[in-house]
PDB file of C-alpha atoms in Angstrom:
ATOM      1  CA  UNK A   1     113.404 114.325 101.037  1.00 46.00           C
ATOM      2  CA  UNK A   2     112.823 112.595  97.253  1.00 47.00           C
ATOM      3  CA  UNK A   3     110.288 113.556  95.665  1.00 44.00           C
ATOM      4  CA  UNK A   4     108.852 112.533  91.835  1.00 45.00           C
ATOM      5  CA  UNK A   5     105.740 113.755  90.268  1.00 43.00           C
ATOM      6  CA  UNK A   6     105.624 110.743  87.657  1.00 42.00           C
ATOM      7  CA  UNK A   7     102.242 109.280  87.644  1.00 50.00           C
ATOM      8  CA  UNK A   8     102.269 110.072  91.914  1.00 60.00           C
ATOM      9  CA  UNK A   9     105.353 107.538  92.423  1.00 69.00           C
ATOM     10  CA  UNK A  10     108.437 108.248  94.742  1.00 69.00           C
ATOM     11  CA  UNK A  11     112.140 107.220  94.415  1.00 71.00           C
ATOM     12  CA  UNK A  12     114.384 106.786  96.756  1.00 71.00           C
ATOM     13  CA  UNK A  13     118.308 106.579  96.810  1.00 71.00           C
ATOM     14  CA  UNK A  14     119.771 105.288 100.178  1.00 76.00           C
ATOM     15  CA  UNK A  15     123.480 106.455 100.513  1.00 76.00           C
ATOM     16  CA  UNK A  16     126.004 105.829 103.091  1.00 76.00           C
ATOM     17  CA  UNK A  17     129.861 107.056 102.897  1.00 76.00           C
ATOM     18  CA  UNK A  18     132.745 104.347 103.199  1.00 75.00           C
ATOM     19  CA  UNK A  19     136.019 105.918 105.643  1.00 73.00           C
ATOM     20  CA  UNK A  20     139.003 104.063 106.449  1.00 75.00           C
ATOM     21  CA  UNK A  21     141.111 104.927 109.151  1.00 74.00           C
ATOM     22  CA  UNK A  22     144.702 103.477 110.597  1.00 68.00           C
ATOM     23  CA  UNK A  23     144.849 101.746 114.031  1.00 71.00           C
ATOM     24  CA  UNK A  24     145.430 105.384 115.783  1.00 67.00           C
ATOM     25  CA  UNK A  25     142.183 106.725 113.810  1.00 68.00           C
ATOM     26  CA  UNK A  26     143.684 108.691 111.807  1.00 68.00           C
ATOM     27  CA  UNK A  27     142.297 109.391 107.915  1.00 69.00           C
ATOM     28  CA  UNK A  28     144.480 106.689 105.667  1.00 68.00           C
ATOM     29  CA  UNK A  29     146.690 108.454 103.284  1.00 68.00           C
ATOM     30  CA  UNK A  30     145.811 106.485  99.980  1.00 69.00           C
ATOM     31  CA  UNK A  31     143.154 106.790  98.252  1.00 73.00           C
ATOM     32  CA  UNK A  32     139.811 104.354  98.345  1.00 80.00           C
ATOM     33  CA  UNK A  33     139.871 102.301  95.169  1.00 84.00           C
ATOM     34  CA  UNK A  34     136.575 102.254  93.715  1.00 89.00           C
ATOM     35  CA  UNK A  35     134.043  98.994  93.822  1.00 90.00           C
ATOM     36  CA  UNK A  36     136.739  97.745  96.761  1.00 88.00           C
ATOM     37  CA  UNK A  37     133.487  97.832  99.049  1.00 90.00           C
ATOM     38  CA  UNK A  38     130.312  95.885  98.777  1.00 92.00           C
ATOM     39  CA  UNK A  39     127.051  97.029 100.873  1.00 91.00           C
ATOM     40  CA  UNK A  40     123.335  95.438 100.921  1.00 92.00           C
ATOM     41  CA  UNK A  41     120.541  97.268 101.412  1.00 90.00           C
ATOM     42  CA  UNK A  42     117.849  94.627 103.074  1.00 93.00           C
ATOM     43  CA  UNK A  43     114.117  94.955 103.505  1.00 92.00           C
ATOM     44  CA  UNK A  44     112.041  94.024 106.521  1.00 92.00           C
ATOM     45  CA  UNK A  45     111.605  90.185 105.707  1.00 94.00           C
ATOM     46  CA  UNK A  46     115.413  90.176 105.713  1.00 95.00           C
ATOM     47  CA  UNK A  47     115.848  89.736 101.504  1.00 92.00           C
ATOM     48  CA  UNK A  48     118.469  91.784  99.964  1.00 91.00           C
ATOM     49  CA  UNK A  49     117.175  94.191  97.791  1.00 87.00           C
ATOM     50  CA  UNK A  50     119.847  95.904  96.325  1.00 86.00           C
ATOM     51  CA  UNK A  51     123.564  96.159  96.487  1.00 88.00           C
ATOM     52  CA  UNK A  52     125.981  98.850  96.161  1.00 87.00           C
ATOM     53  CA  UNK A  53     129.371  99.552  95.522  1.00 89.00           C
ATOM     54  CA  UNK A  54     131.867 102.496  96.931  1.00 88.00           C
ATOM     55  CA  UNK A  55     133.316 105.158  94.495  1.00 87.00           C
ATOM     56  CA  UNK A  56     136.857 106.601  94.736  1.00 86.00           C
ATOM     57  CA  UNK A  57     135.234 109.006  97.451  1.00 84.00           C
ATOM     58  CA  UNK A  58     133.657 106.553  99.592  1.00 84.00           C
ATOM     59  CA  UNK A  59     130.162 107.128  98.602  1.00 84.00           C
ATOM     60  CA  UNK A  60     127.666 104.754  97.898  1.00 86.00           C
ATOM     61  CA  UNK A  61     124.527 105.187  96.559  1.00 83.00           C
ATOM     62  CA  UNK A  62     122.183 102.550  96.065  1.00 80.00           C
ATOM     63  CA  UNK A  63     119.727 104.192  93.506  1.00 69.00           C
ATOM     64  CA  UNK A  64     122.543 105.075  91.532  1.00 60.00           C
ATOM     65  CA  UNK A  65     123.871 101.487  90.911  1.00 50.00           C
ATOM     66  CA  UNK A  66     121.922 101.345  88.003  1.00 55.00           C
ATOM     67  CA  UNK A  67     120.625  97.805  88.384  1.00 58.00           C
ATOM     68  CA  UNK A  68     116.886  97.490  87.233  1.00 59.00           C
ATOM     69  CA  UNK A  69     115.775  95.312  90.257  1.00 58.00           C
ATOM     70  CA  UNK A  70     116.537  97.735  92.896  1.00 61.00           C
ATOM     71  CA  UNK A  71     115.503 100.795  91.433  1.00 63.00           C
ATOM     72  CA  UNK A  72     112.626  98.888  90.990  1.00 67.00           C
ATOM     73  CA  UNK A  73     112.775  97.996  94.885  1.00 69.00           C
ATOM     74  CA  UNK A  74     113.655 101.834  95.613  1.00 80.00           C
ATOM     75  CA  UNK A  75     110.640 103.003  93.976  1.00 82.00           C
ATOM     76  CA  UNK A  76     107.255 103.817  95.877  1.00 85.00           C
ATOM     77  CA  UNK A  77     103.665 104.699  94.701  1.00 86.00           C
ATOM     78  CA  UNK A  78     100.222 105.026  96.466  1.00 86.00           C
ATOM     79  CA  UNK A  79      99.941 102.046  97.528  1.00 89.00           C
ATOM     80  CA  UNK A  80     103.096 101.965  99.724  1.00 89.00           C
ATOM     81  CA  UNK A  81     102.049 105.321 102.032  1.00 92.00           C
ATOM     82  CA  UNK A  82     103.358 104.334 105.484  1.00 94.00           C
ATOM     83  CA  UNK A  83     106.411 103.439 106.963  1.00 95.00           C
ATOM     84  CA  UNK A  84     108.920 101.129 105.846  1.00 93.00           C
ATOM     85  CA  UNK A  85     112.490 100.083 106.939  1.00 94.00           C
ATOM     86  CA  UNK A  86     115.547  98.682 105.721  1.00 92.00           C
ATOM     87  CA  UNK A  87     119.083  98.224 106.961  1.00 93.00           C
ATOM     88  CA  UNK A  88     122.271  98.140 105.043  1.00 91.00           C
ATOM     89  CA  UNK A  89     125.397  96.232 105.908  1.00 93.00           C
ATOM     90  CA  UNK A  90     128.889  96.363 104.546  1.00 92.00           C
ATOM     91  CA  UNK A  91     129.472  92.539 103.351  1.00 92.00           C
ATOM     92  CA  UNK A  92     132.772  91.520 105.062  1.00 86.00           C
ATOM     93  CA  UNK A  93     133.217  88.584 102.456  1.00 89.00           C
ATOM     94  CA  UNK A  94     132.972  90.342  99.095  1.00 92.00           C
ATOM     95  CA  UNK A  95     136.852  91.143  98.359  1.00 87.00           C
ATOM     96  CA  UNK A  96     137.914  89.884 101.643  1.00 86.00           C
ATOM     97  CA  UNK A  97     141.537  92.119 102.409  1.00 86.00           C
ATOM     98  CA  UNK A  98     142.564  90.259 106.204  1.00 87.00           C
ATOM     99  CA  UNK A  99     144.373  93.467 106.320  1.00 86.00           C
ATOM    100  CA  UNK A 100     141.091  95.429 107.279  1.00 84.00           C
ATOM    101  CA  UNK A 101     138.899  95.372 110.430  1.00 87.00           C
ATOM    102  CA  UNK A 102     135.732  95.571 108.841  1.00 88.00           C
ATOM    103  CA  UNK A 103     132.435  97.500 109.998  1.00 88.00           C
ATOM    104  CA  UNK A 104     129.561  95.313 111.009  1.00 90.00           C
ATOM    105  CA  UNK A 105     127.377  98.169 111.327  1.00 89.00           C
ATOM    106  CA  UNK A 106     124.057  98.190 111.109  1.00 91.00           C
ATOM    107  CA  UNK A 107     122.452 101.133 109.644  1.00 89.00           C
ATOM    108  CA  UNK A 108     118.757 101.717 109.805  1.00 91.00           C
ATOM    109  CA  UNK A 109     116.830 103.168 107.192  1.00 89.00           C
ATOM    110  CA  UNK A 110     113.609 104.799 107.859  1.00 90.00           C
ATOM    111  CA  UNK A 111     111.643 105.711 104.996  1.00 89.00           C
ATOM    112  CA  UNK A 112     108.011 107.460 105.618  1.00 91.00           C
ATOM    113  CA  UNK A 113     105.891 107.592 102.462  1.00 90.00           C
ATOM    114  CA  UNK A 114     103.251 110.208 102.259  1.00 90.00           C
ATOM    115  CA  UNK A 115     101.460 112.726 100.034  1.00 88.00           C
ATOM    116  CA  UNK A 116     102.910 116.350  99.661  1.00 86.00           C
ATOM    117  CA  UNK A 117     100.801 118.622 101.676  1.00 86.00           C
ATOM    118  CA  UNK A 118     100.890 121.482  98.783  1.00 88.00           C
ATOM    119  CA  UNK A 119     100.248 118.830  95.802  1.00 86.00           C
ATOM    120  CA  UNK A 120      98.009 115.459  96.749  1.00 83.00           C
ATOM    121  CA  UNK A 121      99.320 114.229  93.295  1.00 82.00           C
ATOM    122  CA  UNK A 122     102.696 113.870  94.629  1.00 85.00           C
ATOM    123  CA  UNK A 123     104.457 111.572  96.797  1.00 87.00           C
ATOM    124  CA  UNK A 124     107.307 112.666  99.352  1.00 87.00           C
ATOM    125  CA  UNK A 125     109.563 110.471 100.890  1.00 86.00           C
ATOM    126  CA  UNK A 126     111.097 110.944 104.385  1.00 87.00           C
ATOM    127  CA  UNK A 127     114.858 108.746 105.179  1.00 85.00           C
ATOM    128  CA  UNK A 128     115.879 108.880 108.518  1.00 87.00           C
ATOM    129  CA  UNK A 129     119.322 107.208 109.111  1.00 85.00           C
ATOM    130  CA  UNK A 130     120.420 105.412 112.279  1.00 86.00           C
ATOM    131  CA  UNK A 131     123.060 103.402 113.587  1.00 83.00           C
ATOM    132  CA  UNK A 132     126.027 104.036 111.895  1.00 75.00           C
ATOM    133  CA  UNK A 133     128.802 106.393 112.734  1.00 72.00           C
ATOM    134  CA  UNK A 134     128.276 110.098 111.937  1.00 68.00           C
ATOM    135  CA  UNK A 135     129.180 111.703 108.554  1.00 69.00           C
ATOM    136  CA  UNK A 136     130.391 115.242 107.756  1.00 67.00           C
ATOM    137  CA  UNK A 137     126.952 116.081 107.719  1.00 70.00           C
ATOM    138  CA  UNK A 138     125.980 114.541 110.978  1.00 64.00           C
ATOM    139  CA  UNK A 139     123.433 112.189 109.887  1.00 67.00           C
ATOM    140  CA  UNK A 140     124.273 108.218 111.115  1.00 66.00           C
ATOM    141  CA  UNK A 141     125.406 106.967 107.941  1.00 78.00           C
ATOM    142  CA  UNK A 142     128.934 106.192 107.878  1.00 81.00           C
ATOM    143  CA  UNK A 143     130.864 103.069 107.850  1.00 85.00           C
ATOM    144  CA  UNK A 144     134.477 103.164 109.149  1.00 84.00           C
ATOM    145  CA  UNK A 145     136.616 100.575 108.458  1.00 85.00           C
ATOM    146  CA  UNK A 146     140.172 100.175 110.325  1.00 86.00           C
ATOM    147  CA  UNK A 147     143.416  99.184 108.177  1.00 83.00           C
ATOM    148  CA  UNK A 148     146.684  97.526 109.896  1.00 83.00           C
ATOM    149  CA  UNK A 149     148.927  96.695 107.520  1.00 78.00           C
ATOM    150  CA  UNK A 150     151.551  93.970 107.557  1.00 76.00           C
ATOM    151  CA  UNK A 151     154.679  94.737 109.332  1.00 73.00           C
ATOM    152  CA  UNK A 152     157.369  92.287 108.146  1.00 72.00           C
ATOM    153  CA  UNK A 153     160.830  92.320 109.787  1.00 72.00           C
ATOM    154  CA  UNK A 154     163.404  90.484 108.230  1.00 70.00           C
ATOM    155  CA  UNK A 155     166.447  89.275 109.726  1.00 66.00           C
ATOM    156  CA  UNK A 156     169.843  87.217 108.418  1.00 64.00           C
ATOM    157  CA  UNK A 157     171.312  85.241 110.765  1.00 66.00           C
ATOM    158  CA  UNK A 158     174.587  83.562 111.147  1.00 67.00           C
ATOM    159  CA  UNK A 159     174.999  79.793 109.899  1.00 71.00           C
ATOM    160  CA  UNK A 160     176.367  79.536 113.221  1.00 73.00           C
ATOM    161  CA  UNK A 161     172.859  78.943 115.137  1.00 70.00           C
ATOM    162  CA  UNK A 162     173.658  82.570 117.033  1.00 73.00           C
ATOM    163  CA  UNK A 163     170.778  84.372 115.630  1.00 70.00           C
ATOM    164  CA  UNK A 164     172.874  87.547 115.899  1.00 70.00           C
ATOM    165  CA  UNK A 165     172.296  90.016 113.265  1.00 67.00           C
ATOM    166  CA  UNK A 166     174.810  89.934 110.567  1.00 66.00           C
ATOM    167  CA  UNK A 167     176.754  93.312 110.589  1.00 72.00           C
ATOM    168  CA  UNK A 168     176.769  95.034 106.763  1.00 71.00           C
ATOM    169  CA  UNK A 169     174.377  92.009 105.547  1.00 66.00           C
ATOM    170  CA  UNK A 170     172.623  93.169 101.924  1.00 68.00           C
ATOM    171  CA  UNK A 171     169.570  91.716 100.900  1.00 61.00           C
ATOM    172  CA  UNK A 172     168.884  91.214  97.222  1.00 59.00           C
TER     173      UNK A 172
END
């Protein structure tokens, strides 16, 4: 729950968490560079109104980006008291690695504007998360991405047209 007293206004800060995994599912063993992950967070009539960037940790947290439009599009005052939903996507083109099976998750964002029962004056918001794989914490918010990297096998062959391995052949 977010809750402001500001002049009876509400912000909210959407975050999902970023995991990538091997082919097997297991955790990778480097870590996640930072910004190496783009995500949208998109309103009902389908515009994007924010986007958001992973941190070394795989979090990413859209009212945190700091950009002036979306914090604008995160924020909520009387006149918004109801329901409203978004969904966020991982964007599969922004630093495209071919090395990566992305996510094309879809995770729902519920967000339920109303007054605080104790105080009229201020506004609480409600985010319910849905769709996306479960985090540590159990709420549907995660986006797993799986990694294969490149397996290169290299091989000298005899001149002879063989293609038998050369025995004691250095490369370099």
């Amino acid at each position: 729950t977010n809750t402001f007293s500001a002049n009876g206004v509400v912000m909210i800060d959407p975050q999902v968490t970023k995991r990538i995994v091997t082919a097997d599912g297991q955790q990778l063993g480097i870590p996640m560079p930072p910004n190496a992950f783009k995500f949208d967070l998109i309103d009902e009539n389908g515009t994007v109104v924010a986007s958001a960037y992973n941190d070394a940790d795989g979090n990413v947290r859209f009212g945190g980006a700091g950009d002036q439009a979306a914090l604008k599009a995160l924020t909520f005052d009387e006149t918004d008291i109801g329901t409203h939903t978004y969904t966020i996507q991982e964007d599969p083109n922004y630093n495209h690695d071919p090395n990566y099976l992305y996510d094309d998750t879809v995770v729902t964002v519920t967000v339920e504007i109303s007054r605080d029962a104790e105080n009229p004056a201020l506004l609480v918001a409600e985010l319910t998360y849905s769709g996306g794989s479960l985090n540590e914490e159990g709420v549907a918010s995660e986006f797993v991405n799986t990694y294969y990297p490149i397996i290169l096998r290299v091989q000298k062959t005899s001149k002879d047209g063989s293609n038998d391995p050369l025995v004691g052949a250095i490369y370099g």
